Amino acid sequence: MQSVPIADLHPFITSPDIASKRTAAETIASHLRAHGYVGIKGHGIPQEILNNAFDVMHKFFDLPLADKMTAPHPDTPTPHRGYLAAGVEKSGNLGAVYASTEAEKAFLRSASDWKETFDIGSPANTSQPNIWPPASLLPSFQPTLLTLYTHLTTLSAHLLEALMLSLDLSASDRATLRNMHDPHEPSMRLAHYLPLSAEQLRDASVMRIAPHRDFSSFTLLVQESVGGLEFEERRGTGAYVCAVPRDGVVYLNIGDVFERLSNGVYPSPLHRISKPAGALEGGEDTIPSRYSIPFFVNIRPDAVIRPMPSRVERDGGEARFAPISYMDMCQELFTLTQPRGVE
């Protein structure tokens, strides 16, 4: 299986020269136009910050269930914060939206995710307050994760500037996008994919995450040594490429929101978390846990998503997407992935 290409953001962040910034942005953009995803190095986040986040993440998910449930995710779309136990979320419902046959849709809707998660946002986002476990359980949990959240917020701002530069947007459209991408709207998720037994490996209805697309503007992801993240090589091919875990690399993929904002220049790719291929043939009884931290770059809840006018003009005047309320998209996502909250 092929692997995801890697591009260097460092020249864009550090160079005072607009030509150098444009060259770096275009390198990233070329991969995103073709595939919708790319690995990013030179992003400026110290490895120690990432290591510390994974350390407290391990400690949290190792707690007894009763302790983790002191910070429960509510049965509502907002606040999208706190702990979700394994089996609650059903990404297969979202994956069924993109399935090509009724049999595949039915199968995906019946599948459960074998993962537990914890969702975090900006402390300044008063409409979606964080839900933390008591500090006495894990004193370093909150400060360590908010440090990483701050670094990923800064990185997302650099990437937004690079994407806007590559799209050659008007000053007015750039201002609109900056306002839409409020730095307090992103959400960060701790995802623990539980160990899989040989029986679960054989059970097709047990998934780590089914093929789906993100509803975010774009998504950043860091992961530990156990891989599994795969992107569809190009839309509609059904062939996947592997996002190999690498120190110093943050993976970037376009979400449905930015596909619309870019008038389809940047596609939102299907991606999945696969079971390790060949594990049963290798005689393994159990596949180890997988830990990853996706950072979803969301937009203001009152935003209306439409292709940027200057991009539409450059594309011959045809807008490929009709306007849609971001809140309508979010409600659809919650209804699909957490049916418990809408029954």
CSV table of C-alpha atoms in Angstrom, one decimal, residues 34-280:
chain,number,residue,atom,x,y,z
A,34,ALA,CA,-5.2,15.9,-6.1
A,35,HIS,CA,-6.2,13.9,-3.0
A,36,GLY,CA,-7.6,16.1,-0.2
A,37,TYR,CA,-4.8,15.1,2.3
A,38,VAL,CA,-1.1,15.5,3.0
A,39,GLY,CA,1.3,15.0,5.8
A,40,ILE,CA,2.8,18.2,7.3
A,41,LYS,CA,6.3,18.5,8.7
A,42,GLY,CA,8.0,21.7,9.9
A,43,HIS,CA,4.8,22.6,11.7
A,44,GLY,CA,6.5,24.1,14.8
A,45,ILE,CA,4.9,21.9,17.5
A,46,PRO,CA,7.7,20.5,19.8
A,47,GLN,CA,7.7,16.7,20.0
A,48,GLU,CA,7.7,17.0,23.8
A,49,ILE,CA,4.3,18.7,23.7
A,50,LEU,CA,2.9,15.8,21.7
A,51,ASN,CA,4.5,13.1,23.9
A,52,ASN,CA,3.1,14.8,27.1
A,53,ALA,CA,-0.4,14.8,25.6
A,54,PHE,CA,-0.2,11.1,24.7
A,55,ASP,CA,1.1,10.3,28.2
A,56,VAL,CA,-1.9,11.9,30.0
A,57,MET,CA,-4.2,10.4,27.4
A,58,HIS,CA,-3.0,6.9,28.3
A,59,LYS,CA,-3.4,7.6,32.0
A,60,PHE,CA,-7.0,8.8,31.5
A,61,PHE,CA,-8.1,5.9,29.4
A,62,ASP,CA,-6.5,3.5,31.9
A,63,LEU,CA,-8.8,4.8,34.6
A,64,PRO,CA,-11.8,2.7,35.7
A,65,LEU,CA,-15.0,3.4,33.7
A,66,ALA,CA,-16.7,5.0,36.7
A,67,ASP,CA,-13.9,7.6,36.9
A,68,LYS,CA,-14.0,8.3,33.2
A,69,MET,CA,-17.8,8.8,33.5
A,70,THR,CA,-17.3,11.7,35.9
A,71,ALA,CA,-16.9,13.8,32.7
A,72,PRO,CA,-19.7,12.3,30.4
A,73,HIS,CA,-20.5,13.6,27.0
A,74,PRO,CA,-24.1,14.7,27.0
A,75,ASP,CA,-26.8,13.1,24.8
A,76,THR,CA,-27.1,16.3,22.8
A,77,PRO,CA,-25.1,17.9,19.9
A,78,THR,CA,-23.8,20.6,22.2
A,79,PRO,CA,-21.6,20.8,24.1
A,80,HIS,CA,-19.6,18.4,22.1
A,81,ARG,CA,-17.4,17.7,25.1
A,82,GLY,CA,-16.4,15.0,27.5
A,83,TYR,CA,-16.1,11.2,27.5
A,84,LEU,CA,-17.9,8.7,25.2
A,85,ALA,CA,-17.6,5.0,26.0
A,86,ALA,CA,-16.8,2.4,23.4
A,87,GLY,CA,-19.7,1.4,21.2
A,88,VAL,CA,-21.8,4.6,21.7
A,89,GLU,CA,-20.6,6.4,18.5
A,90,LYS,CA,-21.5,4.8,15.2
A,91,SER,CA,-19.4,6.2,12.4
A,92,GLY,CA,-20.8,3.5,10.1
A,93,ASN,CA,-24.0,5.6,9.9
A,94,LEU,CA,-22.0,8.4,8.4
A,95,GLY,CA,-20.1,6.0,6.2
A,96,ALA,CA,-23.4,4.6,4.9
A,97,VAL,CA,-24.0,8.1,3.3
A,98,TYR,CA,-21.1,7.4,0.9
A,99,ALA,CA,-21.8,3.6,0.3
A,100,SER,CA,-22.7,2.6,-3.3
A,101,THR,CA,-25.1,-0.3,-2.6
A,102,GLU,CA,-28.0,-0.9,-0.2
A,103,ALA,CA,-26.3,-4.0,1.2
A,104,GLU,CA,-23.2,-2.0,2.0
A,105,LYS,CA,-25.3,0.8,3.6
A,106,ALA,CA,-27.2,-1.8,5.8
A,107,PHE,CA,-23.9,-3.4,6.9
A,108,LEU,CA,-22.3,-0.1,7.9
A,109,ARG,CA,-25.4,1.0,9.8
A,110,SER,CA,-25.2,-2.2,11.9
A,111,ALA,CA,-21.5,-1.8,12.7
A,112,SER,CA,-20.2,-0.4,16.0
A,113,ASP,CA,-17.0,1.6,16.6
A,114,TRP,CA,-14.6,-0.1,18.9
A,115,LYS,CA,-13.2,3.1,20.4
A,116,GLU,CA,-13.6,5.4,23.4
A,117,THR,CA,-13.1,9.2,23.1
A,118,PHE,CA,-12.8,12.4,25.0
A,119,ASP,CA,-13.6,15.8,23.4
A,120,ILE,CA,-12.1,19.1,24.3
A,121,GLY,CA,-12.5,22.7,23.1
A,122,SER,CA,-11.3,26.2,23.8
A,123,PRO,CA,-11.9,27.5,27.4
A,124,ALA,CA,-13.1,30.7,25.8
A,125,ASN,CA,-15.9,29.0,23.9
A,126,THR,CA,-18.7,29.7,26.4
A,127,SER,CA,-21.4,28.1,24.2
A,128,GLN,CA,-19.6,24.7,24.4
A,129,PRO,CA,-18.0,24.6,27.9
A,130,ASN,CA,-15.4,21.8,28.5
A,131,ILE,CA,-16.4,18.9,30.7
A,132,TRP,CA,-13.4,17.8,32.7
A,133,PRO,CA,-12.9,15.0,35.2
A,134,PRO,CA,-12.0,16.1,38.8
A,135,ALA,CA,-8.5,17.4,38.9
A,136,SER,CA,-7.8,15.0,41.8
A,137,LEU,CA,-8.1,12.1,39.4
A,138,LEU,CA,-5.4,13.3,37.0
A,139,PRO,CA,-3.9,16.8,37.9
A,140,SER,CA,-1.9,17.2,34.7
A,141,PHE,CA,-4.7,16.2,32.3
A,142,GLN,CA,-6.3,19.6,31.7
A,143,PRO,CA,-3.2,21.8,31.5
A,144,THR,CA,-1.3,19.4,29.3
A,145,LEU,CA,-4.1,19.0,26.8
A,146,LEU,CA,-4.9,22.7,26.6
A,147,THR,CA,-1.2,23.3,25.8
A,148,LEU,CA,-1.5,21.0,22.8
A,149,TYR,CA,-4.8,22.6,21.9
A,150,THR,CA,-3.1,26.0,21.8
A,151,HIS,CA,-0.3,24.8,19.5
A,152,LEU,CA,-2.8,23.1,17.1
A,153,THR,CA,-4.8,26.2,17.0
A,154,THR,CA,-1.8,28.2,15.9
A,155,LEU,CA,-0.9,25.6,13.3
A,156,SER,CA,-4.5,25.6,11.9
A,157,ALA,CA,-4.2,29.4,11.5
A,158,HIS,CA,-1.0,29.0,9.5
A,159,LEU,CA,-2.6,26.4,7.3
A,160,LEU,CA,-5.7,28.5,6.7
A,161,GLU,CA,-3.4,31.3,5.5
A,162,ALA,CA,-1.6,28.9,3.2
A,163,LEU,CA,-4.9,27.5,1.8
A,164,MET,CA,-6.2,31.0,1.1
A,165,LEU,CA,-3.0,32.1,-0.6
A,166,SER,CA,-3.1,29.0,-2.9
A,167,LEU,CA,-6.7,29.8,-3.8
A,168,ASP,CA,-5.8,33.3,-4.8
A,169,LEU,CA,-8.8,34.8,-3.0
A,170,SER,CA,-9.8,38.4,-2.8
A,171,ALA,CA,-9.0,40.4,0.3
A,172,SER,CA,-12.7,40.5,1.1
A,173,ASP,CA,-13.0,36.7,0.9
A,174,ARG,CA,-9.9,36.2,3.0
A,175,ALA,CA,-11.4,38.5,5.7
A,176,THR,CA,-14.6,36.5,5.5
A,177,LEU,CA,-12.8,33.2,6.0
A,178,ARG,CA,-10.7,34.5,8.9
A,179,ASN,CA,-13.8,35.7,10.6
A,180,MET,CA,-15.6,32.4,9.9
A,181,HIS,CA,-12.7,30.4,11.4
A,182,ASP,CA,-13.0,31.7,14.9
A,183,PRO,CA,-9.9,30.3,16.9
A,184,HIS,CA,-12.2,29.2,19.7
A,185,GLU,CA,-14.4,26.9,17.5
A,186,PRO,CA,-12.0,23.9,16.9
A,187,SER,CA,-12.5,20.8,18.9
A,188,MET,CA,-9.8,18.3,19.8
A,189,ARG,CA,-10.5,14.6,20.4
A,190,LEU,CA,-8.6,12.0,22.3
A,191,ALA,CA,-9.3,8.7,20.5
A,192,HIS,CA,-8.5,5.3,22.1
A,193,TYR,CA,-9.1,2.3,19.8
A,194,LEU,CA,-9.4,-0.6,22.1
A,195,PRO,CA,-7.4,-3.8,21.6
A,196,LEU,CA,-8.9,-6.3,19.2
A,197,SER,CA,-9.1,-10.0,19.9
A,198,ALA,CA,-8.8,-12.6,17.1
A,199,GLU,CA,-12.6,-13.1,17.3
A,200,GLN,CA,-13.2,-9.4,16.8
A,201,LEU,CA,-10.7,-9.3,13.9
A,202,ARG,CA,-12.9,-11.9,12.2
A,203,ASP,CA,-16.1,-10.0,13.0
A,204,ALA,CA,-16.8,-7.6,10.2
A,205,SER,CA,-19.4,-5.7,12.3
A,206,VAL,CA,-16.6,-4.6,14.7
A,207,MET,CA,-14.8,-1.6,13.2
A,208,ARG,CA,-12.3,0.9,14.4
A,209,ILE,CA,-13.8,3.6,12.1
A,210,ALA,CA,-15.8,3.0,8.9
A,211,PRO,CA,-15.0,5.0,5.7
A,212,HIS,CA,-16.4,8.5,6.2
A,213,ARG,CA,-15.7,12.2,5.4
A,214,ASP,CA,-15.2,14.9,8.0
A,215,PHE,CA,-17.7,17.7,8.5
A,216,SER,CA,-15.0,20.1,9.6
A,217,SER,CA,-13.4,22.8,7.5
A,218,PHE,CA,-10.2,20.7,7.7
A,219,THR,CA,-8.7,18.3,10.2
A,220,LEU,CA,-5.3,17.8,11.7
A,221,LEU,CA,-4.3,14.5,13.2
A,222,VAL,CA,-1.3,13.2,15.3
A,223,GLN,CA,-1.0,9.5,16.1
A,224,GLU,CA,1.3,7.2,18.0
A,225,SER,CA,3.2,4.2,16.6
A,226,VAL,CA,0.1,1.9,15.9
A,227,GLY,CA,-1.2,3.0,12.6
A,228,GLY,CA,-4.4,2.3,10.7
A,229,LEU,CA,-5.4,5.7,9.3
A,230,GLU,CA,-6.0,5.3,5.5
A,231,PHE,CA,-7.3,7.8,2.9
A,232,GLU,CA,-9.0,7.0,-0.4
A,233,GLU,CA,-6.3,7.6,-2.9
A,234,ARG,CA,-8.6,9.6,-5.2
A,235,ARG,CA,-12.3,10.0,-4.9
A,236,GLY,CA,-14.3,7.1,-6.3
A,237,THR,CA,-11.3,4.8,-6.8
A,238,GLY,CA,-11.9,2.6,-3.7
A,239,ALA,CA,-8.1,2.3,-3.3
A,240,TYR,CA,-6.6,3.5,-0.1
A,241,VAL,CA,-3.2,4.9,1.0
A,242,CYS,CA,-1.7,4.6,4.5
A,243,ALA,CA,-0.9,7.6,6.8
A,244,VAL,CA,2.2,6.0,8.4
A,245,PRO,CA,2.9,7.2,11.9
A,246,ARG,CA,6.0,9.4,11.8
A,247,ASP,CA,7.6,11.6,14.5
A,248,GLY,CA,7.3,15.2,13.6
A,249,VAL,CA,4.4,14.7,11.1
A,250,VAL,CA,0.8,16.0,11.5
A,251,TYR,CA,-1.6,14.8,8.9
A,252,LEU,CA,-4.0,17.2,7.3
A,253,ASN,CA,-7.2,16.4,5.4
A,254,ILE,CA,-9.9,18.7,3.9
A,255,GLY,CA,-13.4,18.5,5.4
A,256,ASP,CA,-16.8,19.0,3.7
A,257,VAL,CA,-16.9,22.6,4.8
A,258,PHE,CA,-13.7,23.7,3.1
A,259,GLU,CA,-14.6,21.7,0.0
A,260,ARG,CA,-17.6,23.9,-0.3
A,261,LEU,CA,-15.7,27.1,0.5
A,262,SER,CA,-13.1,26.3,-2.1
A,263,ASN,CA,-15.8,25.5,-4.7
A,264,GLY,CA,-14.6,22.0,-4.9
A,265,VAL,CA,-10.9,22.8,-5.6
A,266,TYR,CA,-10.0,20.8,-2.5
A,267,PRO,CA,-11.9,17.5,-2.1
A,268,SER,CA,-13.0,16.1,1.2
A,269,PRO,CA,-11.5,12.6,1.2
A,270,LEU,CA,-13.0,9.4,2.4
A,271,HIS,CA,-10.8,7.9,5.2
A,272,ARG,CA,-11.0,5.1,7.7
A,273,ILE,CA,-9.2,3.4,10.6
A,274,SER,CA,-8.6,-0.1,9.4
A,275,LYS,CA,-7.9,-3.3,11.3
A,276,PRO,CA,-4.3,-4.4,10.8
A,277,ALA,CA,-4.1,-6.4,7.5
A,278,GLY,CA,-2.7,-9.9,7.9
A,279,ALA,CA,-2.9,-10.0,11.7
A,280,LEU,CA,-4.7,-13.3,11.8
